[in-house]
Amino acid sequence: MRQQDAHGVTQEILPPPKKMTLEEFLESDLEGYEYVEGEVIPMPAASAEHGIVSARVFLCLGLYVRENQLGEVVTPDTGFQVGERVLKPDIAFISSAQLPDDLSKAFPVPPDLAVEVVSPSDLFRRVIEKAFAYLESGTQMVWIVEPTSQTVRVYRSETPIRVLGINDTLTGEDVVEGFSCQVAQLFE
């Protein structure tokens, strides 16, 4: 594939190798990819609906976390080492206690809270696999936000899974203490 840079110079852009080690991936500068058990997985562009819902979650959660100095809320370009994977949740919260000193690379720890917003192009099975990968690696809570059904699934472990509808309140429980918002706010 060829692409012109900002100066009009045509350059050959090579796709990343499909296989590499975790260390190679962490040292690379690959944006738009996740790493799962030796494979480099491209992340397709999100839909407009996905972007809007993600932004609403980010704003609600991010403002609360910042105002209460609880840690950081990050965007989907941020990688987290989750076992033998590097995953990029749509939104993630990492508490002040978990923040590493070196912020120049992917987080070497899983987020305290991972949020995945389901896109039309997502395989739901893959989203669920990611949720369990987060939990198995130490993430305390995962929210799966589903724009089509206007629901949020809250995972703390494999069971029980709570499903919240637009008339319910989403809370941070003991992970983001004091946080709450109406589920309807995410989809209005």
mmCIF file of C-alpha atoms in Angstrom:
data_model
loop_
_atom_site.group_PDB
_atom_site.id
_atom_site.type_symbol
_atom_site.label_atom_id
_atom_site.label_comp_id
_atom_site.label_asym_id
_atom_site.label_seq_id
_atom_site.Cartn_x
_atom_site.Cartn_y
_atom_site.Cartn_z
ATOM 1 C CA MET A 1 0.000 0.000 0.000
ATOM 2 C CA ARG A 2 1.285 3.472 -0.837
ATOM 3 C CA GLN A 3 0.528 6.680 1.053
ATOM 4 C CA GLN A 4 1.634 10.296 0.730
ATOM 5 C CA ASP A 5 3.105 11.990 3.782
ATOM 6 C CA ALA A 6 2.530 15.646 4.757
ATOM 7 C CA HIS A 7 5.254 16.748 2.308
ATOM 8 C CA GLY A 8 3.754 14.935 -0.691
ATOM 9 C CA VAL A 9 6.363 12.171 -0.649
ATOM 10 C CA THR A 10 4.930 8.770 -1.516
ATOM 11 C CA GLN A 11 5.909 6.051 0.915
ATOM 12 C CA GLU A 12 5.293 2.326 0.969
ATOM 13 C CA ILE A 13 3.293 1.421 4.077
ATOM 14 C CA LEU A 14 3.692 -2.208 5.050
ATOM 15 C CA PRO A 15 1.122 -3.938 7.227
ATOM 16 C CA PRO A 16 2.447 -5.206 10.573
ATOM 17 C CA PRO A 17 3.408 -8.851 10.830
ATOM 18 C CA LYS A 18 0.511 -11.071 11.836
ATOM 19 C CA LYS A 19 2.609 -12.787 14.528
ATOM 20 C CA MET A 20 5.083 -11.333 17.025
ATOM 21 C CA THR A 21 6.054 -11.696 20.645
ATOM 22 C CA LEU A 22 4.445 -9.671 23.407
ATOM 23 C CA GLU A 23 7.757 -7.862 23.959
ATOM 24 C CA GLU A 24 7.994 -6.955 20.247
ATOM 25 C CA PHE A 25 4.445 -5.621 20.295
ATOM 26 C CA LEU A 26 5.061 -3.567 23.438
ATOM 27 C CA GLU A 27 8.195 -2.046 21.850
ATOM 28 C CA SER A 28 6.457 -1.350 18.524
ATOM 29 C CA ASP A 29 4.553 1.796 17.730
ATOM 30 C CA LEU A 30 1.499 0.040 16.284
ATOM 31 C CA GLU A 31 -1.651 2.084 16.647
ATOM 32 C CA GLY A 32 -5.006 0.614 15.750
ATOM 33 C CA TYR A 33 -4.070 -2.922 16.793
ATOM 34 C CA GLU A 34 -4.492 -5.201 19.785
ATOM 35 C CA TYR A 35 -2.268 -8.137 20.664
ATOM 36 C CA VAL A 36 -3.843 -11.470 21.535
ATOM 37 C CA GLU A 37 -1.711 -14.527 22.280
ATOM 38 C CA GLY A 38 0.915 -13.909 19.587
ATOM 39 C CA GLU A 39 -1.367 -12.370 16.976
ATOM 40 C CA VAL A 40 -1.644 -8.736 15.938
ATOM 41 C CA ILE A 41 -5.360 -7.959 15.585
ATOM 42 C CA PRO A 42 -6.466 -4.898 13.563
ATOM 43 C CA MET A 43 -9.140 -2.737 15.140
ATOM 44 C CA PRO A 44 -11.555 -1.439 12.495
ATOM 45 C CA ALA A 45 -12.819 2.133 12.550
ATOM 46 C CA ALA A 46 -15.821 2.576 14.831
ATOM 47 C CA SER A 47 -19.296 3.661 13.723
ATOM 48 C CA ALA A 48 -20.646 7.132 14.431
ATOM 49 C CA GLU A 49 -23.047 5.691 17.016
ATOM 50 C CA HIS A 50 -20.158 3.932 18.756
ATOM 51 C CA GLY A 51 -18.192 7.184 18.889
ATOM 52 C CA ILE A 52 -21.086 9.183 20.293
ATOM 53 C CA VAL A 53 -21.954 6.646 23.004
ATOM 54 C CA SER A 54 -18.263 6.209 23.901
ATOM 55 C CA ALA A 55 -17.869 9.974 24.234
ATOM 56 C CA ARG A 56 -20.882 10.173 26.553
ATOM 57 C CA VAL A 57 -19.502 7.435 28.803
ATOM 58 C CA PHE A 58 -16.066 9.084 28.767
ATOM 59 C CA LEU A 59 -17.486 12.508 29.680
ATOM 60 C CA CYS A 60 -19.675 11.243 32.541
ATOM 61 C CA LEU A 61 -17.013 8.996 34.033
ATOM 62 C CA GLY A 62 -14.037 11.243 33.254
ATOM 63 C CA LEU A 63 -15.496 14.371 34.825
ATOM 64 C CA TYR A 64 -16.396 12.485 37.998
ATOM 65 C CA VAL A 65 -12.971 10.840 38.311
ATOM 66 C CA ARG A 66 -11.143 14.125 37.671
ATOM 67 C CA GLU A 67 -13.271 16.161 40.086
ATOM 68 C CA ASN A 68 -12.707 13.567 42.810
ATOM 69 C CA GLN A 69 -9.026 12.952 41.983
ATOM 70 C CA LEU A 70 -9.535 9.183 41.835
ATOM 71 C CA GLY A 71 -7.100 8.408 39.022
ATOM 72 C CA GLU A 72 -7.328 8.641 35.243
ATOM 73 C CA VAL A 73 -9.895 7.791 32.567
ATOM 74 C CA VAL A 74 -8.338 6.998 29.190
ATOM 75 C CA THR A 75 -9.440 6.721 25.572
ATOM 76 C CA PRO A 76 -9.425 3.698 23.253
ATOM 77 C CA ASP A 77 -5.926 4.289 21.906
ATOM 78 C CA THR A 78 -4.466 3.333 25.299
ATOM 79 C CA GLY A 79 -3.103 -0.180 25.649
ATOM 80 C CA PHE A 80 -3.235 -2.330 28.777
ATOM 81 C CA GLN A 81 -1.208 -5.471 29.278
ATOM 82 C CA VAL A 82 -3.816 -8.048 30.200
ATOM 83 C CA GLY A 83 -2.022 -11.357 30.748
ATOM 84 C CA GLU A 84 -0.534 -12.336 27.376
ATOM 85 C CA ARG A 85 -2.606 -9.698 25.594
ATOM 86 C CA VAL A 86 -2.450 -5.976 24.993
ATOM 87 C CA LEU A 87 -6.034 -4.767 24.827
ATOM 88 C CA LYS A 88 -7.452 -1.325 24.190
ATOM 89 C CA PRO A 89 -10.800 -0.839 25.904
ATOM 90 C CA ASP A 90 -13.057 1.896 24.547
ATOM 91 C CA ILE A 91 -12.789 3.648 27.912
ATOM 92 C CA ALA A 92 -10.837 2.616 30.984
ATOM 93 C CA PHE A 93 -10.397 3.836 34.530
ATOM 94 C CA ILE A 94 -7.141 3.297 36.360
ATOM 95 C CA SER A 95 -6.977 4.331 39.996
ATOM 96 C CA SER A 96 -4.280 6.632 41.364
ATOM 97 C CA ALA A 97 -2.846 3.675 43.307
ATOM 98 C CA GLN A 98 -2.381 1.686 40.069
ATOM 99 C CA LEU A 99 -0.823 4.468 37.950
ATOM 100 C CA PRO A 100 2.733 3.513 36.971
ATOM 101 C CA ASP A 101 5.589 6.020 36.997
ATOM 102 C CA ASP A 102 6.400 5.415 33.308
ATOM 103 C CA LEU A 103 3.478 6.540 31.163
ATOM 104 C CA SER A 104 5.387 6.380 27.857
ATOM 105 C CA LYS A 105 4.209 2.823 27.033
ATOM 106 C CA ALA A 106 1.128 0.664 27.414
ATOM 107 C CA PHE A 107 -0.036 0.246 30.983
ATOM 108 C CA PRO A 108 1.734 -2.819 32.449
ATOM 109 C CA VAL A 109 -1.345 -3.527 34.605
ATOM 110 C CA PRO A 110 -5.001 -4.077 33.724
ATOM 111 C CA PRO A 111 -7.463 -1.220 34.264
ATOM 112 C CA ASP A 112 -9.616 -1.157 37.393
ATOM 113 C CA LEU A 113 -12.659 -0.648 35.127
ATOM 114 C CA ALA A 114 -12.816 -1.518 31.411
ATOM 115 C CA VAL A 115 -15.649 -0.287 29.212
ATOM 116 C CA GLU A 116 -16.417 -1.842 25.833
ATOM 117 C CA VAL A 117 -19.019 -0.213 23.581
ATOM 118 C CA VAL A 118 -20.419 -2.760 21.128
ATOM 119 C CA SER A 119 -20.132 -1.740 17.460
ATOM 120 C CA PRO A 120 -22.203 -3.157 14.598
ATOM 121 C CA SER A 121 -18.998 -4.795 13.306
ATOM 122 C CA ASP A 122 -18.174 -6.463 16.658
ATOM 123 C CA LEU A 123 -18.603 -10.160 17.202
ATOM 124 C CA PHE A 124 -20.397 -10.281 20.559
ATOM 125 C CA ARG A 125 -18.495 -13.472 21.426
ATOM 126 C CA ARG A 126 -15.205 -11.561 21.050
ATOM 127 C CA VAL A 127 -16.463 -8.724 23.277
ATOM 128 C CA ILE A 128 -17.409 -11.253 25.976
ATOM 129 C CA GLU A 129 -13.998 -12.960 25.631
ATOM 130 C CA LYS A 130 -12.344 -9.577 26.208
ATOM 131 C CA ALA A 131 -14.520 -8.971 29.275
ATOM 132 C CA PHE A 132 -13.402 -12.261 30.813
ATOM 133 C CA ALA A 133 -9.758 -11.634 29.846
ATOM 134 C CA TYR A 134 -9.932 -8.332 31.761
ATOM 135 C CA LEU A 135 -11.500 -9.995 34.803
ATOM 136 C CA GLU A 136 -9.051 -12.923 34.803
ATOM 137 C CA SER A 137 -6.121 -10.499 34.782
ATOM 138 C CA GLY A 138 -7.346 -8.439 37.738
ATOM 139 C CA THR A 139 -9.775 -5.866 36.334
ATOM 140 C CA GLN A 140 -12.410 -5.390 39.016
ATOM 141 C CA MET A 141 -15.364 -4.496 36.793
ATOM 142 C CA VAL A 142 -16.286 -4.450 33.093
ATOM 143 C CA TRP A 143 -19.156 -2.552 31.497
ATOM 144 C CA ILE A 144 -20.368 -3.704 28.090
ATOM 145 C CA VAL A 145 -22.445 -0.909 26.611
ATOM 146 C CA GLU A 146 -24.871 -2.028 23.891
ATOM 147 C CA PRO A 147 -26.299 0.873 21.844
ATOM 148 C CA THR A 148 -28.731 -1.345 19.884
ATOM 149 C CA SER A 149 -30.530 -2.643 22.989
ATOM 150 C CA GLN A 150 -29.699 0.472 25.052
ATOM 151 C CA THR A 151 -28.370 -1.653 27.885
ATOM 152 C CA VAL A 152 -25.222 -1.913 29.972
ATOM 153 C CA ARG A 153 -24.006 -5.319 31.139
ATOM 154 C CA VAL A 154 -22.006 -5.165 34.359
ATOM 155 C CA TYR A 155 -19.451 -7.937 34.879
ATOM 156 C CA ARG A 156 -17.650 -8.499 38.178
ATOM 157 C CA SER A 157 -17.050 -12.202 37.545
ATOM 158 C CA GLU A 158 -18.593 -14.834 35.296
ATOM 159 C CA THR A 159 -21.716 -14.715 37.442
ATOM 160 C CA PRO A 160 -23.876 -12.880 38.270
ATOM 161 C CA ILE A 161 -24.002 -10.536 35.306
ATOM 162 C CA ARG A 162 -26.315 -7.580 35.761
ATOM 163 C CA VAL A 163 -28.107 -6.060 32.775
ATOM 164 C CA LEU A 164 -29.194 -2.450 33.193
ATOM 165 C CA GLY A 165 -31.803 -0.789 30.970
ATOM 166 C CA ILE A 166 -32.544 2.871 30.277
ATOM 167 C CA ASN A 167 -34.604 3.216 33.463
ATOM 168 C CA ASP A 168 -31.708 2.002 35.635
ATOM 169 C CA THR A 169 -28.753 3.746 37.261
ATOM 170 C CA LEU A 170 -25.197 2.728 36.415
ATOM 171 C CA THR A 171 -22.849 2.977 39.389
ATOM 172 C CA GLY A 172 -19.141 2.612 39.952
ATOM 173 C CA GLU A 173 -19.831 0.418 42.987
ATOM 174 C CA ASP A 174 -16.599 0.021 45.011
ATOM 175 C CA VAL A 175 -14.382 0.499 41.922
ATOM 176 C CA VAL A 176 -15.257 4.151 41.190
ATOM 177 C CA GLU A 177 -16.878 4.952 44.497
ATOM 178 C CA GLY A 178 -19.699 7.474 44.399
ATOM 179 C CA PHE A 179 -20.049 7.497 40.589
ATOM 180 C CA SER A 180 -23.533 7.121 39.137
ATOM 181 C CA CYS A 181 -25.443 8.113 36.031
ATOM 182 C CA GLN A 182 -28.720 7.181 34.438
ATOM 183 C CA VAL A 183 -28.240 4.601 31.679
ATOM 184 C CA ALA A 184 -30.589 6.700 29.512
ATOM 185 C CA GLN A 185 -27.985 9.539 29.524
ATOM 186 C CA LEU A 186 -25.624 7.338 27.508
ATOM 187 C CA PHE A 187 -28.114 6.850 24.678
ATOM 188 C CA GLU A 188 -30.083 10.141 24.467
#
